């Protein structure tokens, strides 16, 4: 009983040190970050919200002051940057904050190319700073359950349909990035994937776009072609999602 009381007291105690945080970009993702950082939740107990950076002149948001990018980069108070801007700007912001000696958390996707992401990982390592790409869906109970269900089983085939509204390619990257989070699901569940084929159908007059990608898993030990299909339809309509995965337990000869 004494141990439990001591542990509870320690968890509820004020942390000895807090990291100063600035949020870059206050759209949907950035606004949620500001909200969570303002709340006295255990997950933000070690963080101290310094302010936010935006290209718009906003002054303040619910008591949180806007600061310039230059001040955020040079301030000794700011130790961590949360990058929540549009995808096309991530690479430049990450590079600036790492070079300024700050830790960085960035909303996915980190960059619009593998080469750029690799370069930034190496820069973070050189600077001795944390660079974390955030994909909160991978931490949710639903995904944890799905990941547990596929352990020890082989994927025969599957399909993932993700429908969303159109994105601005200049700001958010080429069409495949509309479904990058779902592709991340598949990599987390089944490992590295290789491209088998891809098609793109687009009717601009109807604001319609459909991308279908067939992917193959890395494990070909059974000589089976294991495919997953990813479809992305972009329309001016609410999001809907459908996922079907056909899996099987390996036979004794495969173990």
mmCIF file of C-alpha atoms in Angstrom:
data_model
loop_
_atom_site.group_PDB
_atom_site.id
_atom_site.type_symbol
_atom_site.label_atom_id
_atom_site.label_comp_id
_atom_site.label_asym_id
_atom_site.label_seq_id
_atom_site.Cartn_x
_atom_site.Cartn_y
_atom_site.Cartn_z
ATOM 1 C CA UNK A 1 0.000 0.000 0.000
ATOM 2 C CA UNK A 2 2.824 2.419 0.844
ATOM 3 C CA UNK A 3 4.443 1.668 -2.519
ATOM 4 C CA UNK A 4 1.220 2.367 -4.417
ATOM 5 C CA UNK A 5 0.688 5.676 -2.621
ATOM 6 C CA UNK A 6 4.259 6.707 -3.318
ATOM 7 C CA UNK A 7 3.932 5.804 -7.015
ATOM 8 C CA UNK A 8 0.680 7.729 -7.392
ATOM 9 C CA UNK A 9 2.153 10.801 -5.683
ATOM 10 C CA UNK A 10 5.171 10.699 -7.958
ATOM 11 C CA UNK A 11 3.027 10.503 -11.117
ATOM 12 C CA UNK A 12 0.848 13.410 -10.012
ATOM 13 C CA UNK A 13 3.779 15.592 -8.956
ATOM 14 C CA UNK A 14 4.844 18.585 -11.027
ATOM 15 C CA UNK A 15 7.646 17.540 -13.439
ATOM 16 C CA UNK A 16 11.078 18.918 -12.632
ATOM 17 C CA UNK A 17 11.573 20.148 -16.191
ATOM 18 C CA UNK A 18 9.244 21.148 -19.007
ATOM 19 C CA UNK A 19 10.120 21.398 -22.695
ATOM 20 C CA UNK A 20 9.106 24.620 -24.429
ATOM 21 C CA UNK A 21 6.918 23.892 -27.464
ATOM 22 C CA UNK A 22 5.871 25.958 -30.458
ATOM 23 C CA UNK A 23 3.145 24.850 -32.897
ATOM 24 C CA UNK A 24 3.785 25.690 -36.563
ATOM 25 C CA UNK A 25 0.561 25.906 -38.556
ATOM 26 C CA UNK A 26 -2.864 26.310 -36.958
ATOM 27 C CA UNK A 27 -5.194 24.606 -39.397
ATOM 28 C CA UNK A 28 -7.174 21.547 -38.332
ATOM 29 C CA UNK A 29 -4.205 19.546 -37.026
ATOM 30 C CA UNK A 30 -2.472 22.546 -35.462
ATOM 31 C CA UNK A 31 -5.648 23.686 -33.697
ATOM 32 C CA UNK A 32 -6.017 20.257 -32.105
ATOM 33 C CA UNK A 33 -2.401 20.422 -30.956
ATOM 34 C CA UNK A 34 -2.990 23.832 -29.369
ATOM 35 C CA UNK A 35 -6.103 22.531 -27.617
ATOM 36 C CA UNK A 36 -4.324 19.477 -26.220
ATOM 37 C CA UNK A 37 -1.276 21.438 -25.096
ATOM 38 C CA UNK A 38 -3.468 23.948 -23.249
ATOM 39 C CA UNK A 39 -5.238 21.168 -21.342
ATOM 40 C CA UNK A 40 -3.655 19.887 -18.149
ATOM 41 C CA UNK A 41 -3.452 16.298 -19.366
ATOM 42 C CA UNK A 42 -0.807 13.813 -18.272
ATOM 43 C CA UNK A 43 0.475 13.512 -21.850
ATOM 44 C CA UNK A 44 1.402 17.210 -21.911
ATOM 45 C CA UNK A 45 2.676 17.469 -18.336
ATOM 46 C CA UNK A 46 6.277 17.779 -19.526
ATOM 47 C CA UNK A 47 5.486 20.379 -22.179
ATOM 48 C CA UNK A 48 5.164 24.142 -21.920
ATOM 49 C CA UNK A 49 3.329 25.837 -24.795
ATOM 50 C CA UNK A 50 5.284 28.951 -25.784
ATOM 51 C CA UNK A 51 3.214 30.068 -28.766
ATOM 52 C CA UNK A 52 2.313 29.331 -32.364
ATOM 53 C CA UNK A 53 3.637 30.280 -35.797
ATOM 54 C CA UNK A 54 1.329 31.104 -38.699
ATOM 55 C CA UNK A 55 1.603 32.903 -42.030
ATOM 56 C CA UNK A 56 -1.672 34.613 -41.156
ATOM 57 C CA UNK A 57 -1.760 37.554 -38.761
ATOM 58 C CA UNK A 58 -3.850 36.124 -35.909
ATOM 59 C CA UNK A 59 -2.358 37.783 -32.824
ATOM 60 C CA UNK A 60 -3.494 35.118 -30.375
ATOM 61 C CA UNK A 61 -5.757 32.070 -30.150
ATOM 62 C CA UNK A 62 -7.542 31.542 -26.843
ATOM 63 C CA UNK A 63 -4.723 33.132 -24.894
ATOM 64 C CA UNK A 64 -1.853 31.548 -26.860
ATOM 65 C CA UNK A 65 0.342 34.220 -28.464
ATOM 66 C CA UNK A 66 1.494 34.189 -32.065
ATOM 67 C CA UNK A 67 5.257 34.493 -32.539
ATOM 68 C CA UNK A 68 7.327 34.903 -35.686
ATOM 69 C CA UNK A 69 9.194 32.004 -37.255
ATOM 70 C CA UNK A 70 12.456 33.841 -36.658
ATOM 71 C CA UNK A 71 11.715 34.209 -32.934
ATOM 72 C CA UNK A 72 10.719 30.544 -32.667
ATOM 73 C CA UNK A 73 13.991 29.464 -34.275
ATOM 74 C CA UNK A 74 16.186 31.711 -32.148
ATOM 75 C CA UNK A 75 14.384 31.495 -28.795
ATOM 76 C CA UNK A 76 16.141 29.571 -26.034
ATOM 77 C CA UNK A 77 12.724 28.836 -24.534
ATOM 78 C CA UNK A 78 11.598 26.894 -27.594
ATOM 79 C CA UNK A 79 13.064 23.388 -27.539
ATOM 80 C CA UNK A 80 10.446 21.475 -29.548
ATOM 81 C CA UNK A 81 8.555 22.329 -32.742
ATOM 82 C CA UNK A 82 5.268 20.689 -33.744
ATOM 83 C CA UNK A 83 5.001 20.974 -37.539
ATOM 84 C CA UNK A 84 1.302 20.976 -38.489
ATOM 85 C CA UNK A 85 1.357 22.906 -41.763
ATOM 86 C CA UNK A 86 0.525 21.610 -45.253
ATOM 87 C CA UNK A 87 2.619 18.680 -46.466
ATOM 88 C CA UNK A 88 4.619 20.625 -49.048
ATOM 89 C CA UNK A 89 6.120 22.882 -46.344
ATOM 90 C CA UNK A 90 7.160 20.135 -43.910
ATOM 91 C CA UNK A 91 10.643 19.559 -45.288
ATOM 92 C CA UNK A 92 11.702 23.204 -45.084
ATOM 93 C CA UNK A 93 10.319 23.718 -41.561
ATOM 94 C CA UNK A 94 11.914 20.520 -40.254
ATOM 95 C CA UNK A 95 15.279 21.463 -41.676
ATOM 96 C CA UNK A 96 15.154 24.954 -40.188
ATOM 97 C CA UNK A 97 14.222 23.770 -36.698
ATOM 98 C CA UNK A 98 16.764 20.923 -36.660
ATOM 99 C CA UNK A 99 19.492 23.325 -37.749
ATOM 100 C CA UNK A 100 18.364 25.658 -34.953
ATOM 101 C CA UNK A 101 18.900 22.842 -32.442
ATOM 102 C CA UNK A 102 15.230 21.990 -31.789
ATOM 103 C CA UNK A 103 13.492 18.626 -31.502
ATOM 104 C CA UNK A 104 10.756 18.152 -34.125
ATOM 105 C CA UNK A 105 7.403 16.379 -34.224
ATOM 106 C CA UNK A 106 5.776 16.487 -37.657
ATOM 107 C CA UNK A 107 2.357 15.378 -38.818
ATOM 108 C CA UNK A 108 2.519 12.713 -41.537
ATOM 109 C CA UNK A 109 3.721 12.685 -44.211
ATOM 110 C CA UNK A 110 7.123 13.967 -43.144
ATOM 111 C CA UNK A 111 8.076 14.892 -46.703
ATOM 112 C CA UNK A 112 6.877 14.335 -50.249
ATOM 113 C CA UNK A 113 9.825 12.078 -51.148
ATOM 114 C CA UNK A 114 11.768 9.241 -49.584
ATOM 115 C CA UNK A 115 15.098 10.902 -50.394
ATOM 116 C CA UNK A 116 14.153 14.079 -48.515
ATOM 117 C CA UNK A 117 12.935 12.104 -45.487
ATOM 118 C CA UNK A 118 16.174 10.081 -45.386
ATOM 119 C CA UNK A 119 18.211 13.280 -45.526
ATOM 120 C CA UNK A 120 16.256 14.760 -42.609
ATOM 121 C CA UNK A 121 16.671 11.606 -40.483
ATOM 122 C CA UNK A 122 20.414 11.872 -41.038
ATOM 123 C CA UNK A 123 20.385 15.576 -40.150
ATOM 124 C CA UNK A 124 18.496 14.857 -36.907
ATOM 125 C CA UNK A 125 21.065 12.211 -36.010
ATOM 126 C CA UNK A 126 23.924 14.615 -36.716
ATOM 127 C CA UNK A 127 22.313 17.263 -34.525
ATOM 128 C CA UNK A 128 21.483 14.779 -31.757
ATOM 129 C CA UNK A 129 17.789 15.730 -31.903
ATOM 130 C CA UNK A 130 14.543 13.773 -31.979
ATOM 131 C CA UNK A 131 12.649 13.784 -35.286
ATOM 132 C CA UNK A 132 9.276 12.061 -34.909
ATOM 133 C CA UNK A 133 6.659 11.572 -37.617
ATOM 134 C CA UNK A 134 3.256 11.461 -35.933
ATOM 135 C CA UNK A 135 0.565 9.055 -37.087
ATOM 136 C CA UNK A 136 -1.821 8.790 -34.162
ATOM 137 C CA UNK A 137 -4.014 6.160 -35.852
ATOM 138 C CA UNK A 138 -1.245 3.602 -35.346
ATOM 139 C CA UNK A 139 -1.547 4.130 -31.583
ATOM 140 C CA UNK A 140 -5.307 3.637 -31.388
ATOM 141 C CA UNK A 141 -6.966 0.577 -29.867
ATOM 142 C CA UNK A 142 -8.649 -0.404 -33.135
ATOM 143 C CA UNK A 143 -5.342 -0.631 -34.969
ATOM 144 C CA UNK A 144 -3.668 -2.464 -32.078
ATOM 145 C CA UNK A 145 -6.468 -5.050 -32.239
ATOM 146 C CA UNK A 146 -6.041 -5.466 -36.004
ATOM 147 C CA UNK A 147 -2.276 -5.844 -35.671
ATOM 148 C CA UNK A 148 -2.725 -8.510 -33.011
ATOM 149 C CA UNK A 149 -5.181 -10.397 -35.247
ATOM 150 C CA UNK A 150 -2.726 -10.784 -38.147
ATOM 151 C CA UNK A 151 0.215 -12.081 -36.075
ATOM 152 C CA UNK A 152 1.277 -15.528 -37.278
ATOM 153 C CA UNK A 153 -1.031 -15.431 -40.295
ATOM 154 C CA UNK A 154 -0.370 -15.081 -44.004
ATOM 155 C CA UNK A 155 -2.115 -12.487 -46.116
ATOM 156 C CA UNK A 156 -3.674 -14.054 -49.217
ATOM 157 C CA UNK A 157 -5.193 -10.906 -50.651
ATOM 158 C CA UNK A 158 -6.984 -7.794 -49.510
ATOM 159 C CA UNK A 159 -8.511 -4.515 -50.536
ATOM 160 C CA UNK A 160 -8.657 -1.114 -48.912
ATOM 161 C CA UNK A 161 -11.013 1.535 -50.234
ATOM 162 C CA UNK A 162 -10.585 5.078 -48.984
ATOM 163 C CA UNK A 163 -12.782 7.884 -50.298
ATOM 164 C CA UNK A 164 -12.167 11.542 -49.504
ATOM 165 C CA UNK A 165 -12.570 15.051 -50.839
ATOM 166 C CA UNK A 166 -10.055 16.479 -53.338
ATOM 167 C CA UNK A 167 -6.774 17.925 -52.088
ATOM 168 C CA UNK A 168 -4.700 20.728 -53.556
ATOM 169 C CA UNK A 169 -1.730 18.991 -55.161
ATOM 170 C CA UNK A 170 0.531 22.055 -54.817
ATOM 171 C CA UNK A 171 0.071 22.061 -51.025
ATOM 172 C CA UNK A 172 -0.446 18.415 -50.128
ATOM 173 C CA UNK A 173 1.471 16.453 -52.757
ATOM 174 C CA UNK A 174 0.524 14.153 -55.599
ATOM 175 C CA UNK A 175 -2.716 12.116 -55.402
ATOM 176 C CA UNK A 176 -1.248 9.038 -53.685
ATOM 177 C CA UNK A 177 -0.651 11.162 -50.579
ATOM 178 C CA UNK A 178 -4.415 11.365 -50.128
ATOM 179 C CA UNK A 179 -4.193 7.805 -48.838
ATOM 180 C CA UNK A 180 -0.694 7.790 -47.347
ATOM 181 C CA UNK A 181 -2.041 6.963 -43.896
ATOM 182 C CA UNK A 182 -3.719 3.816 -45.217
ATOM 183 C CA UNK A 183 -0.540 2.730 -46.957
ATOM 184 C CA UNK A 184 1.231 3.215 -43.636
ATOM 185 C CA UNK A 185 -1.335 0.868 -42.087
ATOM 186 C CA UNK A 186 -0.385 -1.846 -44.552
ATOM 187 C CA UNK A 187 3.357 -1.439 -44.022
ATOM 188 C CA UNK A 188 2.909 -1.587 -40.251
ATOM 189 C CA UNK A 189 0.730 -4.708 -40.529
ATOM 190 C CA UNK A 190 2.589 -6.655 -43.211
ATOM 191 C CA UNK A 191 6.061 -5.159 -43.617
ATOM 192 C CA UNK A 192 7.745 -3.587 -46.625
ATOM 193 C CA UNK A 193 5.776 -3.516 -49.871
ATOM 194 C CA UNK A 194 6.783 -3.388 -53.522
ATOM 195 C CA UNK A 195 4.781 -1.947 -56.389
ATOM 196 C CA UNK A 196 3.189 -4.370 -58.846
ATOM 197 C CA UNK A 197 0.987 -2.000 -60.841
ATOM 198 C CA UNK A 198 -0.873 1.295 -60.584
ATOM 199 C CA UNK A 199 -3.590 3.087 -62.556
ATOM 200 C CA UNK A 200 -5.047 6.566 -62.319
ATOM 201 C CA UNK A 201 -8.458 7.599 -63.631
ATOM 202 C CA UNK A 202 -9.399 11.274 -63.554
ATOM 203 C CA UNK A 203 -12.396 13.300 -64.721
ATOM 204 C CA UNK A 204 -11.753 16.910 -63.786
ATOM 205 C CA UNK A 205 -15.165 18.110 -64.902
ATOM 206 C CA UNK A 206 -16.783 15.788 -62.330
ATOM 207 C CA UNK A 207 -14.105 16.399 -59.662
ATOM 208 C CA UNK A 208 -13.498 12.676 -59.762
ATOM 209 C CA UNK A 209 -10.241 10.826 -59.333
ATOM 210 C CA UNK A 210 -9.583 7.153 -58.675
ATOM 211 C CA UNK A 211 -6.180 5.646 -58.033
ATOM 212 C CA UNK A 212 -5.761 1.892 -57.780
ATOM 213 C CA UNK A 213 -2.445 0.441 -56.625
ATOM 214 C CA UNK A 214 -1.511 -3.221 -56.348
ATOM 215 C CA UNK A 215 1.253 -3.983 -53.858
ATOM 216 C CA UNK A 216 3.181 -7.148 -53.055
ATOM 217 C CA UNK A 217 4.551 -8.193 -49.678
ATOM 218 C CA UNK A 218 8.265 -8.786 -49.200
ATOM 219 C CA UNK A 219 7.845 -12.383 -47.997
ATOM 220 C CA UNK A 220 7.553 -14.708 -50.994
ATOM 221 C CA UNK A 221 8.771 -17.868 -49.270
ATOM 222 C CA UNK A 222 5.622 -19.791 -50.244
ATOM 223 C CA UNK A 223 5.801 -18.605 -53.861
ATOM 224 C CA UNK A 224 2.331 -17.129 -53.516
ATOM 225 C CA UNK A 225 1.696 -13.713 -55.001
ATOM 226 C CA UNK A 226 0.302 -11.747 -52.062
ATOM 227 C CA UNK A 227 -1.412 -8.634 -53.217
ATOM 228 C CA UNK A 228 -3.110 -5.736 -51.528
ATOM 229 C CA UNK A 229 -5.185 -3.264 -53.423
ATOM 230 C CA UNK A 230 -5.478 0.367 -52.436
ATOM 231 C CA UNK A 231 -8.114 2.543 -54.058
ATOM 232 C CA UNK A 232 -8.521 6.254 -53.562
ATOM 233 C CA UNK A 233 -11.508 8.090 -54.987
ATOM 234 C CA UNK A 234 -11.549 11.841 -54.506
ATOM 235 C CA UNK A 235 -14.939 13.508 -54.786
ATOM 236 C CA UNK A 236 -16.791 16.435 -53.281
ATOM 237 C CA UNK A 237 -18.531 14.058 -50.878
ATOM 238 C CA UNK A 238 -18.128 12.836 -47.291
ATOM 239 C CA UNK A 239 -15.361 10.364 -46.511
ATOM 240 C CA UNK A 240 -16.159 6.685 -46.432
ATOM 241 C CA UNK A 241 -13.891 3.776 -45.879
ATOM 242 C CA UNK A 242 -14.012 0.035 -46.409
ATOM 243 C CA UNK A 243 -11.311 -2.480 -45.577
ATOM 244 C CA UNK A 244 -11.272 -6.205 -46.357
ATOM 245 C CA UNK A 245 -8.268 -8.393 -45.607
ATOM 246 C CA UNK A 246 -8.247 -12.131 -46.315
ATOM 247 C CA UNK A 247 -5.745 -13.900 -44.068
ATOM 248 C CA UNK A 248 -4.992 -17.500 -43.257
ATOM 249 C CA UNK A 249 -3.053 -19.371 -40.584
ATOM 250 C CA UNK A 250 0.135 -20.973 -41.971
ATOM 251 C CA UNK A 251 0.206 -24.754 -42.348
ATOM 252 C CA UNK A 252 2.627 -26.914 -40.399
ATOM 253 C CA UNK A 253 4.947 -27.128 -43.423
ATOM 254 C CA UNK A 254 5.170 -23.347 -43.533
ATOM 255 C CA UNK A 255 6.142 -22.921 -39.880
#
